[in-house]
Amino acid sequence: MTYLNLVIKETLRLHPSVSLLPPRECKEQTDIDGYTIPLKTRIIVNAWALGRDPESWHDPESFIPERFKNSSIKFMGNHFEFIPFGAGRRICPGILFGLVNVGLSLAQLLQHFEWELPHETNSQDLDMTEAHGLSAAKQKDLYLVATNYKNDAEF
Ligand code: HEM
């Protein structure tokens, strides 16, 4: 389960379910990096881009779950390079419920089935490009062949 949690974190870094967070409104005029942000400006934070920012992440485009091992970066809204659940007063209230559901479903699928790519396809054929939309989805469907583990049949 420890490694599975690292995989889930890395997946949420590269493919946050909500890539553009719901809009915020600027409560007072602010200066950021020489830019003046006027009062009432509507701000949309790009969580997808933050998760791939080369200034925050080593080799950002690669899927490396181990990067979260012994890392202090958490998704509770205090580390702005990793905010798959948002941040601040409107942060997702369903974080724990969501994570338990993702972890449990994945663990069950991995425990009970052997997963393979369909005949004549290999890992180079996998296209992880995302479709545009409110929540993350793959542009091309993922086809896998699931085989029941032999020892499952003994139960
Ligand atoms: C892996 C699963 C989930 C992800 C990635 C996720 C992600 C998010 C994100 C990015 C936001 C916007 C936060 C912001 O604006 O700063 C949000 C808001 C919200 N989420 Fe989730 N969520 C998940 C699961 C859930 C679940 C299971 C529930 C309820 C049972 C839930 C309920 C909500 C609600 C009510 C809001 C609106 C909060 C507000 O605007 O005050 N979420 N979620």
Coordinates of C-alpha atoms and ligand atoms in Angstrom, one line a residue:
M1 CA 0.0 0.0 0.0
T2 CA 2.9 2.4 0.6
Y3 CA 4.1 2.2 -3.0
L4 CA 0.5 2.4 -4.3
N5 CA 0.1 5.6 -2.4
L6 CA 3.2 7.0 -4.1
V7 CA 1.7 6.0 -7.4
I8 CA -1.5 7.7 -6.7
K9 CA 0.3 10.9 -5.7
E10 CA 2.4 10.9 -8.8
T11 CA -0.7 10.3 -10.9
L12 CA -2.4 13.3 -9.3
R13 CA 0.7 15.4 -10.0
L14 CA 0.8 14.6 -13.7
H15 CA -2.9 14.2 -14.2
P16 CA -4.9 16.3 -11.6
S17 CA -8.6 15.4 -11.9
V18 CA -9.4 19.1 -12.0
S19 CA -6.6 20.8 -14.0
L20 CA -8.0 24.3 -13.8
L21 CA -9.2 25.1 -10.3
P22 CA -12.6 26.9 -9.9
P23 CA -12.1 30.6 -10.2
R24 CA -11.1 33.0 -7.3
E25 CA -11.6 36.7 -7.1
C26 CA -8.8 39.1 -6.0
K27 CA -10.0 40.8 -2.7
E28 CA -7.3 43.5 -2.9
Q29 CA -4.9 44.9 -5.4
T30 CA -1.7 42.8 -5.3
D31 CA 1.7 43.0 -7.0
I32 CA 3.2 39.6 -8.1
D33 CA 6.6 39.5 -9.9
G34 CA 6.2 43.1 -11.1
Y35 CA 2.6 42.6 -12.4
T36 CA -0.2 44.5 -10.7
I37 CA -3.3 42.4 -10.2
P38 CA -6.2 44.7 -9.8
L39 CA -9.0 44.3 -7.2
K40 CA -11.8 41.9 -8.3
T41 CA -9.6 40.2 -11.0
R42 CA -10.8 36.7 -11.7
I43 CA -8.0 34.2 -11.1
I44 CA -7.9 30.7 -12.5
V45 CA -5.1 28.6 -11.0
N46 CA -3.6 25.9 -13.3
A47 CA -2.9 22.9 -11.1
W48 CA -1.8 20.9 -14.1
A49 CA 0.9 23.3 -15.0
L50 CA 2.1 23.7 -11.4
G51 CA 2.5 19.9 -11.2
R52 CA 4.8 20.0 -14.2
D53 CA 6.8 23.1 -13.4
P54 CA 10.5 22.4 -14.0
E55 CA 11.4 24.9 -11.3
S56 CA 9.6 22.7 -8.7
W57 CA 10.1 19.2 -10.1
H58 CA 13.1 17.3 -11.3
D59 CA 12.3 15.6 -14.7
P60 CA 8.7 16.8 -14.4
E61 CA 7.3 14.9 -17.4
S62 CA 8.4 11.5 -16.2
F63 CA 6.3 9.3 -14.1
I64 CA 8.4 8.6 -11.0
P65 CA 6.4 7.7 -7.9
E66 CA 9.6 7.4 -5.8
R67 CA 10.0 11.2 -6.0
F68 CA 7.4 11.3 -3.1
K69 CA 9.3 8.8 -0.9
N70 CA 10.6 10.7 2.1
S71 CA 9.3 13.9 0.5
S72 CA 7.6 16.5 2.7
I73 CA 5.3 17.6 -0.2
K74 CA 1.7 16.9 0.7
F75 CA -1.5 17.7 -1.1
M76 CA -3.3 19.4 1.8
G77 CA -3.0 22.9 0.2
N78 CA 0.2 24.1 1.8
H79 CA 2.6 23.1 -1.0
F80 CA 1.5 25.2 -4.0
E81 CA 3.5 23.1 -6.5
F82 CA 1.1 20.2 -5.8
I83 CA -2.5 21.1 -5.3
P84 CA -4.7 18.4 -6.9
F85 CA -7.3 19.1 -4.3
G86 CA -7.0 22.8 -4.5
A87 CA -6.0 25.0 -1.6
G88 CA -7.3 27.6 0.9
R89 CA -10.8 27.9 2.2
R90 CA -12.4 26.2 -0.7
I91 CA -10.0 23.2 -0.7
C92 CA -11.8 19.9 -1.5
P93 CA -13.6 18.6 1.6
G94 CA -13.7 15.1 0.2
I95 CA -9.9 14.5 0.1
L96 CA -9.8 11.5 2.5
F97 CA -13.0 9.9 1.2
G98 CA -11.7 10.3 -2.4
L99 CA -8.3 8.9 -1.7
V100 CA -9.6 5.9 0.2
N101 CA -11.9 5.1 -2.7
V102 CA -9.2 5.4 -5.3
G103 CA -6.7 3.4 -3.2
L104 CA -9.2 0.6 -2.3
S105 CA -10.5 0.2 -5.9
L106 CA -7.0 0.1 -7.3
A107 CA -5.7 -2.3 -4.7
Q108 CA -8.6 -4.7 -5.3
L109 CA -8.1 -4.6 -9.1
L110 CA -4.4 -5.2 -8.7
Q111 CA -4.8 -7.9 -6.1
H112 CA -7.3 -10.0 -8.1
F113 CA -6.2 -9.6 -11.7
E114 CA -3.2 -9.9 -13.8
W115 CA -3.1 -6.9 -16.2
E116 CA -1.7 -7.1 -19.8
L117 CA -1.7 -5.0 -22.9
P118 CA -3.8 -6.5 -25.7
H119 CA -2.1 -8.7 -28.3
E120 CA 0.4 -6.8 -30.5
T121 CA 0.5 -3.6 -28.5
N122 CA 3.3 -2.6 -26.2
S123 CA 4.0 0.1 -23.7
Q124 CA 5.3 2.5 -26.4
D125 CA 1.8 2.5 -27.9
L126 CA 0.3 3.9 -24.7
D127 CA -0.9 7.5 -25.3
M128 CA -1.5 9.4 -22.0
T129 CA -2.6 12.6 -23.8
E130 CA -5.5 14.2 -21.9
A131 CA -8.7 15.3 -23.5
H132 CA -9.9 18.9 -22.8
G133 CA -12.7 19.2 -20.3
L134 CA -13.7 20.1 -16.7
S135 CA -12.2 16.9 -15.3
A136 CA -9.3 14.8 -16.5
A137 CA -9.9 12.1 -19.0
K138 CA -7.7 10.3 -21.5
Q139 CA -8.0 11.3 -25.2
K140 CA -7.7 7.7 -26.3
D141 CA -9.3 4.9 -24.3
L142 CA -7.1 2.5 -22.4
Y143 CA -7.6 -1.1 -23.4
L144 CA -6.2 -3.8 -21.1
V145 CA -6.7 -7.5 -20.7
A146 CA -7.6 -8.6 -17.2
T147 CA -6.9 -12.2 -16.2
N148 CA -8.1 -13.6 -12.9
Y149 CA -5.3 -14.7 -10.6
K150 CA -5.2 -18.5 -10.3
N151 CA -5.2 -18.5 -6.5
D152 CA -8.5 -16.5 -6.6
A153 CA -10.2 -19.6 -8.1
E154 CA -9.2 -21.6 -5.0
F155 CA -11.4 -19.5 -2.7
Ligands
HEM1 C1 -9.6 11.9 -5.8 C2 -10.8 12.5 -5.6 C3 -11.0 14.0 -5.7 C4 -10.3 15.0 -6.2 C5 -9.0 14.9 -7.0 C6 -11.0 16.2 -5.9 C7 -10.6 17.5 -6.3 C8 -11.2 18.7 -6.0 C9 -10.7 20.0 -6.4 C10 -9.5 20.3 -7.2 C11 -11.6 20.9 -5.9 C12 -11.5 22.4 -6.0 C13 -10.8 23.0 -4.8 C14 -10.5 24.5 -4.9 O1 -11.2 25.2 -5.5 O2 -9.4 24.9 -4.3 C15 -12.7 20.2 -5.2 C16 -13.7 20.7 -4.6 C17 -14.7 20.1 -3.9 N1 -14.8 18.7 -3.8 FE1 -13.4 17.3 -4.4 N2 -12.1 16.0 -5.2 C18 -12.2 14.6 -5.0 C19 -13.1 13.9 -4.3 C20 -14.2 14.5 -3.6 C21 -15.2 13.7 -2.9 C22 -15.2 12.2 -2.7 C23 -16.1 14.6 -2.4 C24 -17.4 14.5 -1.6 C25 -17.7 13.4 -1.0 C26 -15.7 16.0 -2.9 C27 -16.4 17.1 -2.7 C28 -16.0 18.4 -3.1 C29 -16.7 19.6 -2.8 C30 -18.0 19.7 -2.1 C31 -15.9 20.7 -3.4 C32 -16.3 22.2 -3.4 C33 -15.6 22.8 -2.1 C34 -15.9 24.3 -2.1 O3 -16.0 25.0 -3.1 O4 -16.0 24.9 -1.0 N3 -14.5 15.8 -3.6 N4 -12.4 18.8 -5.3

